[in-house]
Structures are given as C-alpha cells and as structure tokens.
Coordinates of C-alpha atoms and ligand atoms in Angstrom, one line a residue:
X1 CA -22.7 -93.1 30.2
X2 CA -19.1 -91.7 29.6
X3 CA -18.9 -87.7 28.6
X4 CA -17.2 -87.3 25.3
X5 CA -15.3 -83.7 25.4
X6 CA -14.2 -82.7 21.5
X7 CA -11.1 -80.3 21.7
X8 CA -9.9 -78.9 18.8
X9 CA -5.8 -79.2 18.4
X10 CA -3.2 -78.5 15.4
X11 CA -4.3 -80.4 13.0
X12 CA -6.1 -83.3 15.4
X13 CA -9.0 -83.7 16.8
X14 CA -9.0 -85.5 20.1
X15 CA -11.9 -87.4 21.7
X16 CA -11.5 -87.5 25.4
X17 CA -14.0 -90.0 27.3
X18 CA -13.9 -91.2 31.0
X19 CA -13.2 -94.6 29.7
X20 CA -10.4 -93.9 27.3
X21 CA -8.8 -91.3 24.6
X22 CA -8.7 -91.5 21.0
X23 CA -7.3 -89.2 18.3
X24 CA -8.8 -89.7 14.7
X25 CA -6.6 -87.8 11.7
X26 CA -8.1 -84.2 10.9
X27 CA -10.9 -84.3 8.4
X28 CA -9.5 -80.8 6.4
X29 CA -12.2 -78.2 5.6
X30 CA -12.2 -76.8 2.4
X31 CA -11.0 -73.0 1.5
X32 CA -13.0 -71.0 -1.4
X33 CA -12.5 -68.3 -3.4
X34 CA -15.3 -65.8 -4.2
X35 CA -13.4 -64.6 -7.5
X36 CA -13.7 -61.4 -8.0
X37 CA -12.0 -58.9 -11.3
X38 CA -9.8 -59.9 -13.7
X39 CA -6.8 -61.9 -14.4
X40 CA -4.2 -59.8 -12.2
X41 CA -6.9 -59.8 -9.3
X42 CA -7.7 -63.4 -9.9
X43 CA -4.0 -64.4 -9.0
X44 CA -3.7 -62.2 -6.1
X45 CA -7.3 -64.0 -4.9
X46 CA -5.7 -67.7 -5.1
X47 CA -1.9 -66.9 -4.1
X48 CA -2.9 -65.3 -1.1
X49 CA -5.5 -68.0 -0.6
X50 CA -3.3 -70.8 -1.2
X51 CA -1.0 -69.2 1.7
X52 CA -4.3 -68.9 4.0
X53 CA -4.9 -72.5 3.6
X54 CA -1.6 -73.9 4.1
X55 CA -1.4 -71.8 7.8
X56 CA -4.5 -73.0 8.7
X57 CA -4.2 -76.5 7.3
X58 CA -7.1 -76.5 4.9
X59 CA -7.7 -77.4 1.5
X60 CA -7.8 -74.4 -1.8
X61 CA -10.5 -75.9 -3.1
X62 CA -11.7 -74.1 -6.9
X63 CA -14.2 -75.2 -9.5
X64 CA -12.8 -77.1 -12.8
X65 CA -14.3 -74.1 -14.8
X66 CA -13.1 -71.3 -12.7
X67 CA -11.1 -68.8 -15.1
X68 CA -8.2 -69.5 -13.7
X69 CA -7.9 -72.6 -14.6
X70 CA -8.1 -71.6 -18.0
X71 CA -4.3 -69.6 -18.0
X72 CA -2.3 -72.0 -15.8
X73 CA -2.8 -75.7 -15.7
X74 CA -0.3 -76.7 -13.4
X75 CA -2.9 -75.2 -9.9
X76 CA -2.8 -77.3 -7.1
X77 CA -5.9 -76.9 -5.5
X78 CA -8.6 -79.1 -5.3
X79 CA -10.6 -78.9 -8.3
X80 CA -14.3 -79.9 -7.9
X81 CA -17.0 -80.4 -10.8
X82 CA -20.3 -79.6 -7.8
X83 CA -20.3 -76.0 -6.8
X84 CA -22.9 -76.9 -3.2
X85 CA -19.3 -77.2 -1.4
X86 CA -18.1 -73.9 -1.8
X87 CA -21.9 -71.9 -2.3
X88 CA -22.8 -73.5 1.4
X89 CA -19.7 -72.7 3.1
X90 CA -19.6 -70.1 6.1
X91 CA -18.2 -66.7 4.8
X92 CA -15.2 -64.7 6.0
X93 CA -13.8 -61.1 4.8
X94 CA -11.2 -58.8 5.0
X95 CA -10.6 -55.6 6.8
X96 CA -9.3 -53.5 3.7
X97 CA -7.6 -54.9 0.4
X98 CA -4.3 -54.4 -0.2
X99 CA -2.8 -54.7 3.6
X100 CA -2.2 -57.4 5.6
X101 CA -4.5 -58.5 8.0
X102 CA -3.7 -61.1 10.5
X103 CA -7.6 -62.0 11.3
X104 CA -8.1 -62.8 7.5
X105 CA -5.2 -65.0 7.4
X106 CA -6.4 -66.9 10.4
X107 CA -9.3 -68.8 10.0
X108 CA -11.3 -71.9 12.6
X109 CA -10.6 -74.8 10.3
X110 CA -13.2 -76.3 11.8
X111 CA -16.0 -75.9 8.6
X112 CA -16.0 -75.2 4.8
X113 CA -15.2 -71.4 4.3
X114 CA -15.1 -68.7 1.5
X115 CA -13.3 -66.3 1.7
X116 CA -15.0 -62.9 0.1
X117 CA -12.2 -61.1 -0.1
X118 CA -9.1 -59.2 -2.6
X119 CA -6.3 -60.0 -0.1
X120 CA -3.3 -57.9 -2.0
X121 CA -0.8 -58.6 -0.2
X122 CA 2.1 -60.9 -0.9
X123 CA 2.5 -61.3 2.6
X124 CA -0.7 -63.9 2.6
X125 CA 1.4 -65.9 0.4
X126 CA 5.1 -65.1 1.3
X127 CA 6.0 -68.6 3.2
X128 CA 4.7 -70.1 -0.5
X129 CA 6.5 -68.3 -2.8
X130 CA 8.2 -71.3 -5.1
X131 CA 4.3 -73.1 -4.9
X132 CA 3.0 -70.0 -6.0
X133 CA 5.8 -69.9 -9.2
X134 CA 5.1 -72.9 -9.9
X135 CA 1.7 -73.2 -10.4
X136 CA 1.7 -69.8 -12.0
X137 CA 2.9 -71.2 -15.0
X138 CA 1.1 -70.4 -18.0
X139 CA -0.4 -72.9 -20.4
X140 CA 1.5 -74.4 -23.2
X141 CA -1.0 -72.6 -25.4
X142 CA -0.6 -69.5 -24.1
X143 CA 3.1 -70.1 -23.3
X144 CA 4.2 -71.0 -27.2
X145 CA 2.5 -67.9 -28.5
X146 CA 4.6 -65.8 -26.3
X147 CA 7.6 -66.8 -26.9
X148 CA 7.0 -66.4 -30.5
X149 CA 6.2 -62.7 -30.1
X150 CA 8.9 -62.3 -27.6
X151 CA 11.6 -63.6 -30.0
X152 CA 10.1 -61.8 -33.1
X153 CA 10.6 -58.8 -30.9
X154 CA 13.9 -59.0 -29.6
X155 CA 15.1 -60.6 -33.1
X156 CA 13.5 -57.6 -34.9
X157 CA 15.1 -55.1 -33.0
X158 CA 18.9 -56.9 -32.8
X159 CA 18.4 -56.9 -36.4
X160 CA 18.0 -53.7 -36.4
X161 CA 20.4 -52.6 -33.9
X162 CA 23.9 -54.4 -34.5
X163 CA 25.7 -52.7 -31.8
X164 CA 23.4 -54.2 -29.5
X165 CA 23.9 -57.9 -29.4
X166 CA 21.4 -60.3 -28.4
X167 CA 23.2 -62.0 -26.0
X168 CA 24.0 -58.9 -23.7
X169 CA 20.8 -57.5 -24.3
X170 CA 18.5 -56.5 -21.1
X171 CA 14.8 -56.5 -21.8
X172 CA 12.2 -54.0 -19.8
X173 CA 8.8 -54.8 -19.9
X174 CA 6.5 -51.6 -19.1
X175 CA 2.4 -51.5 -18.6
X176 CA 0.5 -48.5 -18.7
X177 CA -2.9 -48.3 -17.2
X178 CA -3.7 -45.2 -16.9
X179 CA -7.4 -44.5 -18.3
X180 CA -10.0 -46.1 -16.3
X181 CA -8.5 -44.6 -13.3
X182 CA -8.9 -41.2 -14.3
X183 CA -12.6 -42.0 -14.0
X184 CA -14.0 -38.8 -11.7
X185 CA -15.5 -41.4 -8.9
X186 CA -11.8 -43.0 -8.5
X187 CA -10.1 -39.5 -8.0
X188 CA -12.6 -39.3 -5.8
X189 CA -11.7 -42.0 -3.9
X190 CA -7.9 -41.5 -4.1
X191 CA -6.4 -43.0 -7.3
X192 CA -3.7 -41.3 -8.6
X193 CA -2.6 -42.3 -11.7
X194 CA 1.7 -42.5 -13.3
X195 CA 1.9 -39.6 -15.7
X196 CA 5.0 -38.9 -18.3
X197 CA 7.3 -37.5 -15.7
X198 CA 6.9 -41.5 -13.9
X199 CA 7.7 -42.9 -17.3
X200 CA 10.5 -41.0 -18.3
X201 CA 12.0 -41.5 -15.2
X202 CA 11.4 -44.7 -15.4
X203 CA 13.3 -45.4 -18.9
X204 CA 16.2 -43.5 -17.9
X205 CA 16.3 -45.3 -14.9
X206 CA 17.6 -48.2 -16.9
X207 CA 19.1 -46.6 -19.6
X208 CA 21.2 -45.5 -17.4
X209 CA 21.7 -49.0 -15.3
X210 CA 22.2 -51.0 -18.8
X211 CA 24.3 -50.4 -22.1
X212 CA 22.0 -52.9 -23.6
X213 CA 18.5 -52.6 -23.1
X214 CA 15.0 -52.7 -25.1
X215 CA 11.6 -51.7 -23.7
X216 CA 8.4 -53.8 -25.0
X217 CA 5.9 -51.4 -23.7
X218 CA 2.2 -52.8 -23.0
X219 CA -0.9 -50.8 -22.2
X220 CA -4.5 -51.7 -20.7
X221 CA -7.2 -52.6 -23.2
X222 CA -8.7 -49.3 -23.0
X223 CA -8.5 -46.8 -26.1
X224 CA -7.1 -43.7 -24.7
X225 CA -3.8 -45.7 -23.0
X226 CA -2.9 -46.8 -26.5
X227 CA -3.0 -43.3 -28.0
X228 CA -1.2 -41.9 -24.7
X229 CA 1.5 -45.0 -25.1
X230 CA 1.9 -43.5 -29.0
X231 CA 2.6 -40.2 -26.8
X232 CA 4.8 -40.7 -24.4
X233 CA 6.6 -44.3 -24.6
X234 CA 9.3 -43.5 -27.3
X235 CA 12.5 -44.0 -28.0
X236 CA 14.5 -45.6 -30.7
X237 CA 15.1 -48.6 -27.8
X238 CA 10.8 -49.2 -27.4
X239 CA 8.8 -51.5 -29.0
X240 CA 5.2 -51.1 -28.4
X241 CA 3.7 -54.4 -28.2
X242 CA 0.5 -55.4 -29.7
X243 CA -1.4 -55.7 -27.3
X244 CA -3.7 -59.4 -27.6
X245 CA -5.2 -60.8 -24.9
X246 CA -4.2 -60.6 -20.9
X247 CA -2.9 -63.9 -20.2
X248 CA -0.3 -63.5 -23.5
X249 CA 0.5 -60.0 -22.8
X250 CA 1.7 -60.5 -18.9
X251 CA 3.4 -64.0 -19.9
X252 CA 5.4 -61.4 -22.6
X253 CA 6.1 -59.4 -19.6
X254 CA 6.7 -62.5 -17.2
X255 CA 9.8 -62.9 -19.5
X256 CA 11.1 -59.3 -19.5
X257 CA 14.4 -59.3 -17.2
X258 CA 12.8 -56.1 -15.6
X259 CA 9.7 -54.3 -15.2
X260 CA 8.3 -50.8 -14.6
X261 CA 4.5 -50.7 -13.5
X262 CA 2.0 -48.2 -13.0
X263 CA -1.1 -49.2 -11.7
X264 CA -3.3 -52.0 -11.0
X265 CA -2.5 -55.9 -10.0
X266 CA -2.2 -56.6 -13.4
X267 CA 1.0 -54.9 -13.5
X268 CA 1.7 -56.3 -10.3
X269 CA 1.9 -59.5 -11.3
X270 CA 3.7 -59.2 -14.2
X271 CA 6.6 -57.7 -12.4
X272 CA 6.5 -60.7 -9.6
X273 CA 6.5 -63.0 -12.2
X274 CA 9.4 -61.5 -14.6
X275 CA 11.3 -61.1 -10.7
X276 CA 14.0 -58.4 -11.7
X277 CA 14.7 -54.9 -10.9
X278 CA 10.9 -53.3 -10.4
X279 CA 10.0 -49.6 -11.0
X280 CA 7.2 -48.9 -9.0
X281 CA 4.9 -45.8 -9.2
X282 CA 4.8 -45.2 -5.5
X283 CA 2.1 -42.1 -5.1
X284 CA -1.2 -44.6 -6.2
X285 CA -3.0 -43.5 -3.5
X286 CA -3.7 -39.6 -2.3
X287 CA -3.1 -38.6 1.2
X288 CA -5.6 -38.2 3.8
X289 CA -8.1 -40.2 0.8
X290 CA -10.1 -43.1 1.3
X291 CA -8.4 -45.1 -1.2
X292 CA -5.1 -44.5 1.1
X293 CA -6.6 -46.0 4.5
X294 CA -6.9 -49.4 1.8
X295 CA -2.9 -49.9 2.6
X296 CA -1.3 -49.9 5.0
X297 CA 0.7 -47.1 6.6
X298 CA 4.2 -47.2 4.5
X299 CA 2.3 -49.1 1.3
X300 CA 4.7 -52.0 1.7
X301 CA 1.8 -54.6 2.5
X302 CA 1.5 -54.4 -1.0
X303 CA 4.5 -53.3 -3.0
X304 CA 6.7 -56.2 -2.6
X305 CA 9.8 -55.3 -0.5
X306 CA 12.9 -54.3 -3.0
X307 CA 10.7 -52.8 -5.8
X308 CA 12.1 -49.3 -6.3
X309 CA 9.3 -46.8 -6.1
X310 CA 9.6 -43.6 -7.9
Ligands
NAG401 C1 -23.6 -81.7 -5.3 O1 -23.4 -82.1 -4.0 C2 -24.5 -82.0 -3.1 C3 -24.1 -82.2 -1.7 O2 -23.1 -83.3 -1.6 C4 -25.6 -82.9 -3.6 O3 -26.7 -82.8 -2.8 C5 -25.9 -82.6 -5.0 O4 -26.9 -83.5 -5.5 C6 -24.7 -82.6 -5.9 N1 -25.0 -82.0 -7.2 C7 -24.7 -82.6 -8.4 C8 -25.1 -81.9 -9.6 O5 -24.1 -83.6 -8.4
NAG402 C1 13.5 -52.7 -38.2 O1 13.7 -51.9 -39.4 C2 12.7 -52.0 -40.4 C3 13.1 -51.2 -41.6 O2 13.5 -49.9 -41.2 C4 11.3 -51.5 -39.8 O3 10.3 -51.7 -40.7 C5 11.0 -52.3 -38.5 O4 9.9 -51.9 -37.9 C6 12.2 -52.3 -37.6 N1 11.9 -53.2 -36.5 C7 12.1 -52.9 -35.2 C8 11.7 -54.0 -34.2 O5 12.5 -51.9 -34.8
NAG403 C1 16.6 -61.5 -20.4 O1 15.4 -62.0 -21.0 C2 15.5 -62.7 -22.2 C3 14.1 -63.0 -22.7 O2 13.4 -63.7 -21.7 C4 16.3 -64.0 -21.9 O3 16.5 -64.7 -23.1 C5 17.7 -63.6 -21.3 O4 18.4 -64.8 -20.9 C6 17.5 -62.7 -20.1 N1 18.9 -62.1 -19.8 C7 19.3 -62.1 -18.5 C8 20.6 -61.5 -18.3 O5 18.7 -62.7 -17.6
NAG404 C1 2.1 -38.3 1.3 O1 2.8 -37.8 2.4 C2 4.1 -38.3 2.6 C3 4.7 -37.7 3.8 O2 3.8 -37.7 4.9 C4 4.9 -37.9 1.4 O3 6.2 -38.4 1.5 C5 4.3 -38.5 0.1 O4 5.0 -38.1 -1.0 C6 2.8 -38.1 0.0 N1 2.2 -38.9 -1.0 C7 1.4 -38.3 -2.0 C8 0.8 -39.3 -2.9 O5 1.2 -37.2 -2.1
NAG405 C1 8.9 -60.7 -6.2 C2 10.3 -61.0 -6.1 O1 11.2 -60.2 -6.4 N1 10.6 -62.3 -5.7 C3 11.8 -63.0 -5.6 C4 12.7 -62.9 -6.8 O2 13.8 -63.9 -6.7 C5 14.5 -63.9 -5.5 C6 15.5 -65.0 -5.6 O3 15.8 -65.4 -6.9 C7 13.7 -64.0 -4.3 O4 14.4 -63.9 -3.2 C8 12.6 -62.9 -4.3 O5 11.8 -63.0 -3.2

C-alpha cells in the first residue's frame, strides 16, 4: 500500500505517492457574503469580497436574488438559485470594520466560506479597482432615470444662469446624513456627526476652486436631514434634489464631477463612484471612543487616499 501525502500549493493540489506524483487543477471553494445594511454597505461587503477572493483564488459566489443584484447587473460573481452552499459554509470575521485587516483578507481556500463581516476598506479591493467600476454599473432602469433628473437639473439651472455655460460647468454632488447619528447610543459610542461649519466650508471650498459650479445637494431618507438641508445647504448655485430612492440618488451623485460627504458608506460610495476632488468630514469618530478603535490609527484604512478631509 503506497502513502498518499495531500499538500496544499498556490492554486494546486499535489498528490504525492511512493509510486508516482500527480497534480489535479484546484477545485476553487466558494466565497459568501453574509449581507448586512443597506445599499452603500452592501457594495462595500461585495468589493472588498470580490478582492478577498481574487487573493485567495476563490470564487464570489451571491444568490440570484440577493439585493444587489437588483441595482447593478453587470456582477461577476457566481450567481446560484440554492442557498445550502453558502448557509453550510465554515464562517470567518473581522477584527473591526472600517480598517484593514490582513487575517480577514487571507483566508485557507481549502472549503466553502462566509465571510460575516463589514470589511470598509478599499484596501480589500484596491488591486480590483477597474473590476469593481465595472460591475458597479447601475442598471439601465435605474441608469435612464438618472440621467433624466441629472439633465433636467443642470438644464434648469443653465437656463437660469446664462453666465454660466453648460459646457464649463462643474457639478458638486453633496449628501447629508446627519439624523440617525445623532441618536444618544451612537454619541455614545463615538459618532460625530458634519454640522454647518463642515458644509459651508465645504461649498466654498469649490466656489472658490471653480468659476462654474452647481451643487445638487442630497440628504438621507430621514425627516429631520431634509428640514436641516432647507437650513443650511443654500445658495443661489444649489439645487436640492428630490430625493427618490437610493440606487437613483447615488447614480445622480456617481455623475457629479465632485463630491462632498458627511457620513456613512453611502456617501462613500457615491464619491468613489463620481472619482473627482472629495470633501471628506474627517472628525466621524471621537477620540479615545469606542467607535474610534473601529479605524485604524490615521483613518486612512477607510477614507480613500487623496480625499481632502476637512
Ligand atoms: C440544494 O443543494 C443541496 C446540496 O447540493 C441539495 O441537497 C438540495 O436538495 C438542493 N436544494 C434545492 C432546492 O435544489
Ligand atoms: C429657474 O427659474 C424659474 C423661474 O424663476 C424657477 O421657477 C426655477 O425653479 C428655476 N430653476 C432652477 C433650477 O433654479
Ligand atoms: C461634469 O459632469 C457632467 C455631468 O455628468 C458631465 O456632463 C461633464 O462632462 C463633466 N465635466 C467634466 C469637466 O468632467
Ligand atoms: C483627535 O486627536 C487628534 C490629535 O491627536 C486631532 O488632530 C484630532 O482633531 C482629534 N479628533 C477629534 C475628532 O477630535
Ligand atoms: C476613489 C478614486 O479616487 N479612485 C480613482 C479615480 O481615478 C483615478 C484615475 O483616473 C485613479 O487613479 C483613482 O484611484
């Protein structure tokens, strides 16, 4: 009887026996998601996934139902109708959620795994950047409906505004979330939220930088970041957008040529995705909180290196 040793390689798996040795092609595991949040969470989830499973040479593998799938069409990962793949599939985690952490990005692609974890940090998904663009495009649904409001806007206004021609004209996109983070267990915790003094800085920032420019300012869903946008986001160069749904709102802002954020991944992404000059509101977490020990030591695990934070 010959001894058959099973040694585990890049990408190979080689059979070594007394007699002779083999090597059969790699039977790749698959990589799951355990989605978790919204949309600007959900995107964070499979970009940084889709980065983990290229490194470790397994497969993104996502339901046909998933959410996701619902705003861009164009995801490469392997869709799947049965669920008992991903549900039986040894679990993995993350240390904290919006740093890098090199033992989350490393996996044993030796057996199905999900992965039950945020992962904000565009360094799990750096070395896929133009993958990542392209498969966050959104859905010609979704798409055609922005466009329409982003032309109605800009047209409106240049109509408006005949020193200011269309052609030289540099659109901001802004989002406010403010609200839900002023809940009393967040401050807590260490959210700190952008307050006028961010905004208005943030404006003249690029009233400053452009001759030409027009604001189309979004908020969150919530009630009181409406009436606080009414407040505080003016200007005879502002529109404030009407706000719809989230996948039409941050494919409005995926067009702007710049962005200033405040809070939240939502904003996040819409600022990746537009890929200008970013405004960043730079004090999210307190210091010495919690919520601080979530990123890493200079915050740039998470705010993507050249965003301007103010
Ligand atoms: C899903 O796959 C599992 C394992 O391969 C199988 O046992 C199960 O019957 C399948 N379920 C459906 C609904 O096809
Ligand atoms: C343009 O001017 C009209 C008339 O004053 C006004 O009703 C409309 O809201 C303006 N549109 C924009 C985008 O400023
Ligand atoms: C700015 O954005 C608008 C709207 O998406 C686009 O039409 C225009 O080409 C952009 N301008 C520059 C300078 O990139
Ligand atoms: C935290 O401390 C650093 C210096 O240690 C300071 O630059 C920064 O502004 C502080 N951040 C907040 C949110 O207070
Ligand atoms: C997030 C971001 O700003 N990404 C990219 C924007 O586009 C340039 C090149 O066009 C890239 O180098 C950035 O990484």
């Amino acid at each position: 009887m010959s001894t058959v040793v099973t040694i585990c390689t890049l990408g190979l798996y080689v059979f070594l026996s007394s007699t002779q040795t083999r090597i059969v092609p790699h039977i790749k595991v698959h990589l799951c998601p355990d989605w978790t949040g919204r949309l600007g969470n959900l995107m964070f989830q499979y970009a940084s996934l889709f980065g983990i499973a290229k490194r470790n040479d397994m497969v993104l593998t996502i339901h046909e139902d998933d959410e996701i799938t619902s705003v861009f069409d164009n995801l490469f990962a392997l869709k799947l109708k049965n669920k008992s793949i991903c549900e039986h599939a040894q679990t993995w985690g993350e240390m904290e959620p919006c740093l890098y952490d090199m033992l989350a990005a490393t996996i044993p692609s030796n057996r199905n795994v999900k992965h039950m974890s945020l992962l904000q940090s565009w360094k799990y998904f750096s070395h896929v950047e133009q993958a990542i663009r392209e498969q966050f495009r959104f859905n010609h649904k979704i798409e055609s409906k922005c466009q329409k409001m982003l032309k109605d806007a800009i047209i409106g206004f240049t109509s408006n505004h005949t020193d200011k021609p269309v052609e030289n004209l540099q659109v901001v996109g802004i989002h406010i979330r403010r609200g839900d983070y002023l809940d009393k267990d967040k401050i807590a915790y260490g959210y700190q939220t952008a307050d006028e003094e961010y905004i208005t800085k943030s404006i003249n920032y690029f009233r400053s930088k452009f001759k030409h420019v027009l604001f189309l300012a979004y908020t969150s869903y919530y009630w009181k970041d409406l009436l606080w946008r009414e407040k505080h986001v003016v200007g005879s160069d502002v529109i404030r957008m009407r706000v719809t749904s989230p996948e039409i709102d941050m494919c409005v802002l995926s067009k702007c040529n710049h962005s200033i954020i405040t809070v939240g991944s939502f904003g996040w992404w819409a600022a990746w995705l537009a890929n200008g000059t970013t405004i960043y509101y730079k004090n999210v977490a307190k210091n010495g909180s919690e919520y601080r020990n979530d990123f890493s030591e200079d915050l740039t695990d998470y705010f993507y290196p050249g965003w301007i934070g103010f």
